[in-house]
Short mmCIF file of C-alpha atoms in Angstrom, two decimals:
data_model
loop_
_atom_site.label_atom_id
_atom_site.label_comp_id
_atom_site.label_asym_id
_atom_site.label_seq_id
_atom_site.Cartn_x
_atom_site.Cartn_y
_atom_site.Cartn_z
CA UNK A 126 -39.50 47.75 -240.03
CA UNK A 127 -36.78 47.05 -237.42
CA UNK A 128 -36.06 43.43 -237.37
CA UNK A 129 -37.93 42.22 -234.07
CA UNK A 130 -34.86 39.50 -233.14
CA UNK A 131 -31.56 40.55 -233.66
CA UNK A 132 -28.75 37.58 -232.54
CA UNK A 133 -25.93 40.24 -232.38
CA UNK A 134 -27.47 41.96 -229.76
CA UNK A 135 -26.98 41.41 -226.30
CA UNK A 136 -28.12 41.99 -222.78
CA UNK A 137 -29.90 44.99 -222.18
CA UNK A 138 -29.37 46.56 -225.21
CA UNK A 139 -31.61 43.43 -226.56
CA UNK A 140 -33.78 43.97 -224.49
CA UNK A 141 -34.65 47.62 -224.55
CA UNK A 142 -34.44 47.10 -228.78
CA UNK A 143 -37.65 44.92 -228.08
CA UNK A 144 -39.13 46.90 -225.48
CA UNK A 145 -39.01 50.27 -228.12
CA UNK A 146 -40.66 47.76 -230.65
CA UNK A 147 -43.45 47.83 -228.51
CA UNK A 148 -43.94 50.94 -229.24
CA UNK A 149 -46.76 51.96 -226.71
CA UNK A 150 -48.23 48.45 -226.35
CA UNK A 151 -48.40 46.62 -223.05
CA UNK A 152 -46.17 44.03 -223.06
CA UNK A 153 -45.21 41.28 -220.05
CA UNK A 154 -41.83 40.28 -219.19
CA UNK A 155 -42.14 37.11 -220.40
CA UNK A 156 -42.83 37.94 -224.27
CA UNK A 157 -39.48 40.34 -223.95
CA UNK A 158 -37.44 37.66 -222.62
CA UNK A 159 -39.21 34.85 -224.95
CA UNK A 160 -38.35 37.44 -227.89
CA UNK A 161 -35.32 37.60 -226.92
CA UNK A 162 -34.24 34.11 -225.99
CA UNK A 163 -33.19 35.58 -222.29
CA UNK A 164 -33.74 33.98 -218.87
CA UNK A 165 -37.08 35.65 -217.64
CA UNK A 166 -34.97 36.58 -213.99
CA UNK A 167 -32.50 38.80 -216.68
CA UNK A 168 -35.59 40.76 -218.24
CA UNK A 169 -37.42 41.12 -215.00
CA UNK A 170 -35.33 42.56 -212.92
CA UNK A 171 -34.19 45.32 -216.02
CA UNK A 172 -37.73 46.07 -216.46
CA UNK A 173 -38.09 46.77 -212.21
CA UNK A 174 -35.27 49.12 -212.94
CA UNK A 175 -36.91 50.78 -216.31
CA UNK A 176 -39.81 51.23 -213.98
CA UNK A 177 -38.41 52.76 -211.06
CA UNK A 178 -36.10 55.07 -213.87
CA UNK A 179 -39.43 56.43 -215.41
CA UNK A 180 -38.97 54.84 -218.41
CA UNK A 181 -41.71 52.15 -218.20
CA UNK A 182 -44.64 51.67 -216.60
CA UNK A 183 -47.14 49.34 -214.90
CA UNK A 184 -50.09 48.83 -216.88
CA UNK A 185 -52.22 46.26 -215.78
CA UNK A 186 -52.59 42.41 -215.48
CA UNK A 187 -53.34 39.69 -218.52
CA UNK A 188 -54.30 36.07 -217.40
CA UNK A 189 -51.95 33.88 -218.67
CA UNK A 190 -51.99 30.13 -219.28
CA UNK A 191 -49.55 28.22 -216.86
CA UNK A 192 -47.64 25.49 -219.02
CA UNK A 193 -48.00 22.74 -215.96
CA UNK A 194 -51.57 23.59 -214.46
CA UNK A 195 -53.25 24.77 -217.64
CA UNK A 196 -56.79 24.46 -215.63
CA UNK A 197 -55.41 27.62 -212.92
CA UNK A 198 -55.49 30.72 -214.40
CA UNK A 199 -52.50 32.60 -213.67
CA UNK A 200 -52.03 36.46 -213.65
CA UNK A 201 -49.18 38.30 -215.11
CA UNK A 202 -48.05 42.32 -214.81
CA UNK A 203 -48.51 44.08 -218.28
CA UNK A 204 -46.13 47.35 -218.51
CA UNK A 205 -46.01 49.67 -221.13
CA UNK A 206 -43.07 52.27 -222.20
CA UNK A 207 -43.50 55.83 -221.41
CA UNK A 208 -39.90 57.31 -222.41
CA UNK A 209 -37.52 56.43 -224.91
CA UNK A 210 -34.24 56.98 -225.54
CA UNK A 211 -31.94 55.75 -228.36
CA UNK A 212 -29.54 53.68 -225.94
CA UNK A 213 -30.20 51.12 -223.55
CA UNK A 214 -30.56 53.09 -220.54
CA UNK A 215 -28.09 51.87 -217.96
CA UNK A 216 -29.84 52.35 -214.60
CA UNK A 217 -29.29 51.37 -211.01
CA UNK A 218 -31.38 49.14 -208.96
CA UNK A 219 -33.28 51.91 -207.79
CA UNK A 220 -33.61 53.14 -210.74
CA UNK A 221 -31.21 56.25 -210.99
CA UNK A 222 -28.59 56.78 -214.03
CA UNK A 223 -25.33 54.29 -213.65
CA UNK A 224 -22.39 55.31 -214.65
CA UNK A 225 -21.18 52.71 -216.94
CA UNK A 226 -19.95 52.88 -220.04
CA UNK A 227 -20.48 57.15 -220.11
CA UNK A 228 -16.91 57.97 -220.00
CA UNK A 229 -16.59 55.68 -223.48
CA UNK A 230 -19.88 57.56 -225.17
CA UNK A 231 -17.94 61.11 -223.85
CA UNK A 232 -14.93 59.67 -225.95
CA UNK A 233 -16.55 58.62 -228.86
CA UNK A 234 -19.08 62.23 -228.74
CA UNK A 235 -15.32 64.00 -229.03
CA UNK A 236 -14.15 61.38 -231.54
CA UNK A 237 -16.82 62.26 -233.92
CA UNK A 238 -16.38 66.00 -233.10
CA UNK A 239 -14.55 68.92 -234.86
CA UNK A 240 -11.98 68.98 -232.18
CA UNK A 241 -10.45 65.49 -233.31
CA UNK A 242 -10.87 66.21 -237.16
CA UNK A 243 -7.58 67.38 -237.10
CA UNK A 244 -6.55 64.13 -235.31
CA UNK A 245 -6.12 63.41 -231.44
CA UNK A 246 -4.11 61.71 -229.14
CA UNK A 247 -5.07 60.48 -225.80
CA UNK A 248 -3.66 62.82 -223.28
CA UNK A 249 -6.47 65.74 -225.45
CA UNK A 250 -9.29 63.05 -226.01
CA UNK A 251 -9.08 62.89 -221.58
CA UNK A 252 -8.90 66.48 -221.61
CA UNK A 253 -11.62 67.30 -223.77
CA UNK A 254 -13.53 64.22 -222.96
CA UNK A 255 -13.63 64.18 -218.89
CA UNK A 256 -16.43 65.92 -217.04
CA UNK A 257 -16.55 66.56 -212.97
CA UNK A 258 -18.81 63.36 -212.73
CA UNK A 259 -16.92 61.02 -215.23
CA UNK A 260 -13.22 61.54 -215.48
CA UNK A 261 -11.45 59.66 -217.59
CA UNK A 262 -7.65 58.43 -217.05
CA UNK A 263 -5.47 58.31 -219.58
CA UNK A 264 -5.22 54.67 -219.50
CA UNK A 265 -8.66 54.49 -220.05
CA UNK A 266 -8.59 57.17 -223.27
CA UNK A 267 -5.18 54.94 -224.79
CA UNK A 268 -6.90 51.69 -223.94
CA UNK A 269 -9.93 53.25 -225.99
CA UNK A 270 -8.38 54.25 -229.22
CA UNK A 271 -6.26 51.64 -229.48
CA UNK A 272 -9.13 49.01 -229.26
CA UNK A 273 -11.51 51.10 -231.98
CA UNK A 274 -7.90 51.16 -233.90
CA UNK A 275 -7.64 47.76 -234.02
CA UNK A 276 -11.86 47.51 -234.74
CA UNK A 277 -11.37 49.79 -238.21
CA UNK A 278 -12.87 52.73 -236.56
CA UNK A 279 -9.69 55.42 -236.38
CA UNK A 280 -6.59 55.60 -238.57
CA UNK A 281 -3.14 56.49 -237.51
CA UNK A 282 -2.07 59.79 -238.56
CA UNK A 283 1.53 59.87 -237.05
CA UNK A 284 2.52 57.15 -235.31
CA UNK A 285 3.76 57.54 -231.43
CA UNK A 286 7.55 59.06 -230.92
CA UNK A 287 9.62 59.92 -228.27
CA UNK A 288 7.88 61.88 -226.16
CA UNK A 289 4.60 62.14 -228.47
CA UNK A 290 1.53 59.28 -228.36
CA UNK A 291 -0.22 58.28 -231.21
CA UNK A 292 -1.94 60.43 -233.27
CA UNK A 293 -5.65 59.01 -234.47
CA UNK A 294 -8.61 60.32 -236.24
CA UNK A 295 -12.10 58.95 -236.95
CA UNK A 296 -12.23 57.30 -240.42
CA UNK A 297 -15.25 58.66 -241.72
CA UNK A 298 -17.00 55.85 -243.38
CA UNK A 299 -17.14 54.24 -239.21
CA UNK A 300 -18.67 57.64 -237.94
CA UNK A 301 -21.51 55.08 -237.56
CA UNK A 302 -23.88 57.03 -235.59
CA UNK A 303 -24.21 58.66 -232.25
CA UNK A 304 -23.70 55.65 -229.77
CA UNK A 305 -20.33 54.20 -228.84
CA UNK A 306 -19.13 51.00 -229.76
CA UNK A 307 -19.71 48.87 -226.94
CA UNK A 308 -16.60 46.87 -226.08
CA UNK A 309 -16.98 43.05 -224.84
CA UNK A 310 -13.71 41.99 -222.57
CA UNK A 311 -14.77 39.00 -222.27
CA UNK A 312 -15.34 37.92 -226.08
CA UNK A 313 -12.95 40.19 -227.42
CA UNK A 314 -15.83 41.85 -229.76
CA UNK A 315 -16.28 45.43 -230.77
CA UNK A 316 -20.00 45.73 -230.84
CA UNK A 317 -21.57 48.93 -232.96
CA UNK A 318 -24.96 49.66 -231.71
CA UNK A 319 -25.29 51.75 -234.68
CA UNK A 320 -25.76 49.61 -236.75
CA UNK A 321 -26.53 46.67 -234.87
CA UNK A 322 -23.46 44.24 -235.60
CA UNK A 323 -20.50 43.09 -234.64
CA UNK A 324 -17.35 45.48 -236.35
CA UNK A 325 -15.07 42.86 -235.05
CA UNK A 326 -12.84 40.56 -233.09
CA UNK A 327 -9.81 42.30 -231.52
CA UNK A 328 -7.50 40.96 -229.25
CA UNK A 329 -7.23 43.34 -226.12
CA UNK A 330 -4.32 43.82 -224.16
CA UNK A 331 -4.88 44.69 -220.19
CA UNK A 332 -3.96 48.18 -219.33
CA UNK A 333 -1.99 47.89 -216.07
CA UNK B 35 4.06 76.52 -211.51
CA UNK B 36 3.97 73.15 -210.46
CA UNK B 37 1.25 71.03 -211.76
CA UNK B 38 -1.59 68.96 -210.77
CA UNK B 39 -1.39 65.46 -209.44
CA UNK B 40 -4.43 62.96 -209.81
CA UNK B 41 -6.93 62.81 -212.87
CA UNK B 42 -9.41 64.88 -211.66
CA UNK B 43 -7.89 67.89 -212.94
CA UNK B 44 -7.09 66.87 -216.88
CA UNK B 45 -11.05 68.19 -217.61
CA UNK B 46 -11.86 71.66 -219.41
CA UNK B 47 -14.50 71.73 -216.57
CA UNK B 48 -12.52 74.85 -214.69
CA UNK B 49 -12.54 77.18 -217.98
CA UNK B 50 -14.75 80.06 -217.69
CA UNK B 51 -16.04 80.09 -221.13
CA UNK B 52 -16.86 75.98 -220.22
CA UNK B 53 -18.99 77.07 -216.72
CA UNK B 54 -21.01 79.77 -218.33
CA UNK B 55 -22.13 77.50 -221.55
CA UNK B 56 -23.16 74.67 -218.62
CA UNK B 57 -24.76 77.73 -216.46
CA UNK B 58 -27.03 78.10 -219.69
CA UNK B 59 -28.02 74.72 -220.42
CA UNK B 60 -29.00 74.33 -216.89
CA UNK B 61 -31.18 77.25 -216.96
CA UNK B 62 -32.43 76.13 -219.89
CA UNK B 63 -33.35 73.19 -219.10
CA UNK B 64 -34.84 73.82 -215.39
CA UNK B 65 -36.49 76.72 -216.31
CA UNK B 66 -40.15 77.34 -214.81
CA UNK B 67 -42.91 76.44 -217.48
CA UNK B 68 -44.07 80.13 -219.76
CA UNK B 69 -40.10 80.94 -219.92
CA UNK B 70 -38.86 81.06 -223.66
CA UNK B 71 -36.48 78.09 -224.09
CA UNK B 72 -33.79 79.18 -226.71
CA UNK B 73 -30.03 80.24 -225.45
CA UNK B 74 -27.25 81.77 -227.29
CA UNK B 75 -23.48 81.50 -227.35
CA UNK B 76 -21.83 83.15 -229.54
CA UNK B 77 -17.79 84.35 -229.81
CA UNK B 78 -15.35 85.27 -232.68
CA UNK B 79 -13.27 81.54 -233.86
CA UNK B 80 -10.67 80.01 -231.50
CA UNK B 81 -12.22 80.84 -228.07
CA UNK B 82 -13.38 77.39 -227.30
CA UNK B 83 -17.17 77.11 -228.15
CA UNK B 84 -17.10 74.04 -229.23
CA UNK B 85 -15.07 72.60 -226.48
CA UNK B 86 -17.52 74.26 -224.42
CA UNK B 87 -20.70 72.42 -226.40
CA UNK B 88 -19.47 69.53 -226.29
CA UNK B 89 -18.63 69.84 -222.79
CA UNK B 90 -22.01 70.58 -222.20
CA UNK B 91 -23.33 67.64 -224.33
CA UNK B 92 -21.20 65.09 -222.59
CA UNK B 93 -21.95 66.37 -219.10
CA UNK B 94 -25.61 67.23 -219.51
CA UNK B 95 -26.26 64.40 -222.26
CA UNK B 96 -27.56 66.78 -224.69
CA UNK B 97 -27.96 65.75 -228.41
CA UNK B 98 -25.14 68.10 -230.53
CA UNK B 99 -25.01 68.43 -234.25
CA UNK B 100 -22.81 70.73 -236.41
CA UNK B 101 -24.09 72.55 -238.94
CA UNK B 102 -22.63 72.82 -242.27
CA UNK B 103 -22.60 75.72 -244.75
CA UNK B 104 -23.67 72.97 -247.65
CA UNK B 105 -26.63 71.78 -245.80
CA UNK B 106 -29.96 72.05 -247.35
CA UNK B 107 -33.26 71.28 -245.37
CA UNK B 108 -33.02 68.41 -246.22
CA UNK B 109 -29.40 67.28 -244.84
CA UNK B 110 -30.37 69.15 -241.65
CA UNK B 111 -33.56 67.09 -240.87
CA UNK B 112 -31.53 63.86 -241.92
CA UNK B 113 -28.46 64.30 -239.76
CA UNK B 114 -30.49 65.72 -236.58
CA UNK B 115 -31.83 62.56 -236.89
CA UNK B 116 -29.47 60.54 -236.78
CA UNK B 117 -28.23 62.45 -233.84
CA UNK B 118 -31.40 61.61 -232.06
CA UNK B 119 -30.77 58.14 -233.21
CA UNK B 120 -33.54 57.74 -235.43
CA UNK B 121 -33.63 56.42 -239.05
CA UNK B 122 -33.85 59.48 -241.55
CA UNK B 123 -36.56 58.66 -243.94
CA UNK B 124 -39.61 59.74 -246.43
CA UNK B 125 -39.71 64.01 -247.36
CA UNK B 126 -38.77 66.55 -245.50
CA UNK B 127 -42.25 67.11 -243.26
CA UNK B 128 -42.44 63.63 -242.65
CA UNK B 129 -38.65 63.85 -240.80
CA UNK B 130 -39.81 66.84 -239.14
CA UNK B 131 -42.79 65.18 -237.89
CA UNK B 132 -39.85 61.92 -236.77
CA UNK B 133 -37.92 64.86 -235.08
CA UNK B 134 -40.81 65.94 -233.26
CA UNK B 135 -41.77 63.31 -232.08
CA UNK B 136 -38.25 61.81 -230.98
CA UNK B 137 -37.55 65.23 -228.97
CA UNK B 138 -41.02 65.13 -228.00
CA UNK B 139 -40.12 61.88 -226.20
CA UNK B 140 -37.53 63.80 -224.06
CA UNK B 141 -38.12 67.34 -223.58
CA UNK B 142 -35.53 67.32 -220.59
CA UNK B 143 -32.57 66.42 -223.33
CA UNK B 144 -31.29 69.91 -224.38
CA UNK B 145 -30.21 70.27 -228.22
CA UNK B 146 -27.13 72.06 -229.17
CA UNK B 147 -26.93 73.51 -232.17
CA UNK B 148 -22.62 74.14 -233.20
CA UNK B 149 -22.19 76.87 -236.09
CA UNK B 150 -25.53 77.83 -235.97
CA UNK B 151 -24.91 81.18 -237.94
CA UNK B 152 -24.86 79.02 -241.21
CA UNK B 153 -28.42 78.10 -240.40
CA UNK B 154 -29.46 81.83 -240.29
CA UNK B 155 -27.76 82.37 -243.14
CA UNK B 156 -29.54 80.00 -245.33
CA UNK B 157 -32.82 80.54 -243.19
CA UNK B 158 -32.92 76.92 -242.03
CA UNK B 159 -33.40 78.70 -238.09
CA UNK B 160 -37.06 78.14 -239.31
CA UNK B 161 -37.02 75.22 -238.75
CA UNK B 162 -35.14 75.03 -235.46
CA UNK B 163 -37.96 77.22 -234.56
CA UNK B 164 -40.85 75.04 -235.35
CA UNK B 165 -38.95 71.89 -233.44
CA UNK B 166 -39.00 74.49 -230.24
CA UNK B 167 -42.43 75.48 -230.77
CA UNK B 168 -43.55 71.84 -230.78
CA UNK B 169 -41.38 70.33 -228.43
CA UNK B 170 -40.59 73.10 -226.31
CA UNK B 171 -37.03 71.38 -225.53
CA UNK B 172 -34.45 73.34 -224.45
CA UNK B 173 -31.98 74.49 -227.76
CA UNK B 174 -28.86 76.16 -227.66
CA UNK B 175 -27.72 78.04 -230.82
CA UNK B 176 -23.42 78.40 -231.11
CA UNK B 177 -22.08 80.57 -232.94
CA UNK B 178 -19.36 83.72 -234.16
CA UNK B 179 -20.03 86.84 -232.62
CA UNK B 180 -22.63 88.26 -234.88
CA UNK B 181 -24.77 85.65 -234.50
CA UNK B 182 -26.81 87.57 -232.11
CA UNK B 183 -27.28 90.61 -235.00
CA UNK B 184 -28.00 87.82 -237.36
CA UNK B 185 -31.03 86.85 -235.19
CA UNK B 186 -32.38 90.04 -234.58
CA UNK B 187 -33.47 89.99 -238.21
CA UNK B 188 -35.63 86.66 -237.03
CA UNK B 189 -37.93 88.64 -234.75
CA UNK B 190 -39.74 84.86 -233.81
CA UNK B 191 -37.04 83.10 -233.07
CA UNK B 192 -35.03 85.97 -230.81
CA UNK B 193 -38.12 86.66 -228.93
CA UNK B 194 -37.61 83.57 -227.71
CA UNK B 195 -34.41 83.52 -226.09
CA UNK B 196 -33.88 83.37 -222.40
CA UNK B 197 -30.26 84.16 -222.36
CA UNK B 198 -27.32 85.06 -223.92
CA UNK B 199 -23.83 83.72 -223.23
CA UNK B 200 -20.51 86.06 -224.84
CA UNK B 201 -17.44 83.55 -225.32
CA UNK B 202 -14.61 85.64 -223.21
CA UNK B 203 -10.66 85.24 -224.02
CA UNK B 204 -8.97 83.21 -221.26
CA UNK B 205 -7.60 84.99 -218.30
CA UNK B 206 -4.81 83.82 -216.63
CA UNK B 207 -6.42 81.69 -214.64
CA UNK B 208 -7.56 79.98 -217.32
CA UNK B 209 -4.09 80.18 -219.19
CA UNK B 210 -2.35 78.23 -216.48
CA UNK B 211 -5.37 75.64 -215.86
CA UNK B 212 -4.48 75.00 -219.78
CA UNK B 213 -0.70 75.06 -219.11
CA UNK B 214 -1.14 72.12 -216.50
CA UNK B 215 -3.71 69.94 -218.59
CA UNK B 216 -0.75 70.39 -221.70
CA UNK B 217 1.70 70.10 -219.44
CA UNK B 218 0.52 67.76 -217.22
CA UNK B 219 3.96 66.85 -215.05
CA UNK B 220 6.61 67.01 -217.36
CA UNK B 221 7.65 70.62 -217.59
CA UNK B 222 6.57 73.37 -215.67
CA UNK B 223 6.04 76.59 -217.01
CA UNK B 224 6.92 80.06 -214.85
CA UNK B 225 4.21 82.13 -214.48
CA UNK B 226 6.03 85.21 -216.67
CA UNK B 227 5.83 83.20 -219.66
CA UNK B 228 2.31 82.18 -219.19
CA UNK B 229 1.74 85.84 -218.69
CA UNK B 230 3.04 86.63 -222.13
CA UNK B 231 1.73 83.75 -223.97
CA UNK B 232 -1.54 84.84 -222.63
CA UNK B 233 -1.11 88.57 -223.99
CA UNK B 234 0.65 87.79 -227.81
CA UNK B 235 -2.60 85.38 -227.91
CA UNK B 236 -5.28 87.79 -227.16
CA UNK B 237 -6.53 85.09 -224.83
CA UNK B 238 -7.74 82.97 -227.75
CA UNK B 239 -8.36 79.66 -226.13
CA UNK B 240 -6.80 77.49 -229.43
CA UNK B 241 -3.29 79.65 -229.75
CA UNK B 242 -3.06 78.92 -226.14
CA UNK B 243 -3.30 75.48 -226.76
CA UNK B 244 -0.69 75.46 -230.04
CA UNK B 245 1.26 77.93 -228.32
CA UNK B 246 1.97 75.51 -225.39
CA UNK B 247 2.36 72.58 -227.14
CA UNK B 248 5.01 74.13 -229.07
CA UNK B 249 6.49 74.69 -225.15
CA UNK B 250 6.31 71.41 -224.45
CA UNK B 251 8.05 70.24 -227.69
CA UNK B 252 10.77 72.50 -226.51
CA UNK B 253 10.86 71.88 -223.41
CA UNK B 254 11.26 67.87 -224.50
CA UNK B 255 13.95 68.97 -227.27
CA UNK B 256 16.16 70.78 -224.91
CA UNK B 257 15.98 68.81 -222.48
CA UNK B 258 14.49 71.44 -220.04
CA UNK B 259 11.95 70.24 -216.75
CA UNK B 260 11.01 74.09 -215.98
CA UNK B 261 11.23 76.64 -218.34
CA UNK B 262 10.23 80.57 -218.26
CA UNK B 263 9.91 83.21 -220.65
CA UNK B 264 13.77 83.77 -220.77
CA UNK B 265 14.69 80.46 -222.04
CA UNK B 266 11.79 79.71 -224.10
CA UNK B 267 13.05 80.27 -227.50
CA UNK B 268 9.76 78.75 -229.49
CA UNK B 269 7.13 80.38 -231.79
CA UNK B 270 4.39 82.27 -229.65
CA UNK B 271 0.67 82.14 -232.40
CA UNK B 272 -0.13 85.34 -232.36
CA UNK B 273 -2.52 84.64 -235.64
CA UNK B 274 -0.76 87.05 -237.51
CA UNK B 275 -0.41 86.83 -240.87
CA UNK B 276 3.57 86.06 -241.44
CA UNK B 277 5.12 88.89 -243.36
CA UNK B 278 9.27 88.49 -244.79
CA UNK B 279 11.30 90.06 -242.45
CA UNK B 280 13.46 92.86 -243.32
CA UNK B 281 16.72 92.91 -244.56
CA UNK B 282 19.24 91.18 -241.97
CA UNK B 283 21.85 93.63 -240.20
#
């Protein structure tokens, strides 16, 4: 059984790691954000966007006890899922696939490829990791494998030179699975998904 | 030559060999309901296939594994799982039934299958089958060019294929769309010695690639900002096997 409350977990992902617990059941906003000790506002307005995406849907109403006026019965909207998927799913307001954080799961999909067994630097892990819709700069790739470098994820095969970057490659005990490790700027925390935990603190210099 | 300026172009996107895999999944995917649901790529080694899957993966968010020529049944079902980002548990028909069901969930999310001939080989295509036959999710099977024989020999799984892609050796075009995303802007390469790099490789995708990074370490060595075949004194891969030259004189 998947643990039903997991502390490491954050935002969204929290949420929708509840929401797949459900498995089928209608649930109310309120139980996911009570679950998961987030401000109702937070979980409602992600589950209007799960809605509108497909991925959940409106079931019907449960009467609910109101904590101040326990004699008025109150009415609250039960949804159920209808589509899963492994990650979060990072949607608009409308409803329609946001871009975020896809150019870092298209780096970590060639990371844990055959093309960067042999090892990779950054200029080939933008090449081979940038599509039409979600290019990837270069700053972005180096700012990438420097922070899983400094999270345990890749080793250093030959160390940048003059007119050569870094070399890296995946160390394969931290091929953890097939979603990215989220970054957190603002805690300085390597988050793997994977395995539901934080890999660890890393101090993260800007990329200009 | 000179070479291209923003981001946008440092992307495989422009290959040929990259379009036609996408082309498939697409088709695949968006095919009308009654259409079998299985494509094919397939190409001798070093032509880019599995640039090209896992273009297509990132682009069209497909789940990709690699197969292995040590997998059993077993290891199959438990690392297409994890793929799908399930737990592998219990026998090997209960993590068929997980797969199922997981796919089942999605039947828009293509699967792409890398090195599928070593699934023929040990018969594990079986199964591939049954998770089509269930699911009816679009799969792509990757693999050296006799892949395609090796299938005829699996009369219910190549009835089932909508379309076949054959992995071509770069042209030029795609030669010199590799020579700028190697290159980027710090050398630039004349077009005669893209021209023969192009020939000595047979167009293999991955020589190209060595090939011009041994340019560029040249290039950096001597000191050079544009270089052509005349002053390019570096290795060409040809992928022959080296042989001791001669006596000298």
């Amino acid at each position: 059984m998947d643990k039903p409350y997991n502390a490491r977990l954050v935002g969204i992902e929290h949420y929708w790691t509840v929401i797949k617990a459900t498995a089928g059941q209608p649930f109310t906003v309120s139980e996911i954000a009570a679950q998961t000790q987030a401000h109702v506002d937070s979980v409602g307005d992600y589950v209007r966007r799960l809605v509108r995406g497909g991925y959940v849907a409106a079931h019907g109403w449960v009467e609910v006890a109101s904590e101040w006026r326990p004699t008025v019965p109150q009415r609250a909207r039960t949804y159920r899922l209808v589509k899963r998927a492994a990650a979060a799913p990072s949607l608009r307001r409308d409803g329609s696939p946001g871009l975020y954080g896809l150019g870092r799961q298209q780096m970590w999909n060639i990371l844990r490829g055959s093309q960067a067994t042999p090892g990779i630097d950054a200029t080939n892990l933008q090449l081979l990791a940038s599509t039409d819709v979600v290019p990837i700069s270069l700053a972005a790739a180096k700012d990438y494998l420097k922070t899983l470098h400094y999270a345990g994820y890749l080793a250093v095969l030959q160390p940048a030179a003059n007119h050569r970057l870094t070399v890296y490659r995946l160390v394969r005990r931290m091929n953890t699975g097939p979603l990215a490790p989220l970054v957190s700027r603002t805690r300085g925390l390597v988050i793997d998904r994977n395995r539901g935990e934080v890999v660890s603190p890393v101090t993260i210099e800007d990329v200009p | 030559m000179t070479v291209g300026d923003g981001s946008g172009g440092h992307s495989v996107a422009p290959l040929k060999n990259v379009a036609a895999l996408m082309t498939l999944v697409v088709t695949l995917r968006d095919r009308p309901a009654g259409l079998p649901g299985i494509g094919v790529g397939s190409g001798p080694s070093g032509f880019g296939k599995s640039v090209a899957a896992q273009y297509a993966q990132n682009k069209a968010g497909c789940t990709y594994i690699e197969a292995r020529s040590y997998w059993s049944a077993k290891t199959f079902c438990e690392n297409l799982l994890i793929e799908l980002g399930a737990r592998p548990r219990g026998t090997i028909s209960r993590m068929m039934d997980d797969i199922i069901d997981t796919m089942g969930d999605r039947p828009d999310r293509p699967l792409i299958i890398d090195e599928a001939d070593k699934l023929v080989d040990k018969k594990q295509i079986e199964l591939v089958r049954d998770i089509y036959e269930t699911t009816q999710a679009p799969i792509v099977l990757i693999g050296e060019e006799e892949l395609p024989t090796k299938l005829a020999s699996f009369e219910r799984v190549h009835n089932r294929v909508l379309d076949w892609v054959l992995f071509q050796p770069c042209d030029a075009e795609d030669t010199r769309h590799l020579a700028r995303a190697v290159l980027r802007d710090q050398v630039s390469v004349a077009d005669d010695l893209i021209e023969a790099i192009r020939i000595k490789t047979n167009g293999r995708a991955r020589r190209i690639a060595t090939t011009l990074h041994a340019v560029l370490n040249y290039a950096n060595n001597a000191g050079l900002r544009s270089i052509d075949l005349a002053t390019y004194k570096g290795p060409i891969v040809s992928g022959e096997t080296p042989r001791r030259a001669g006596k000298a004189g």
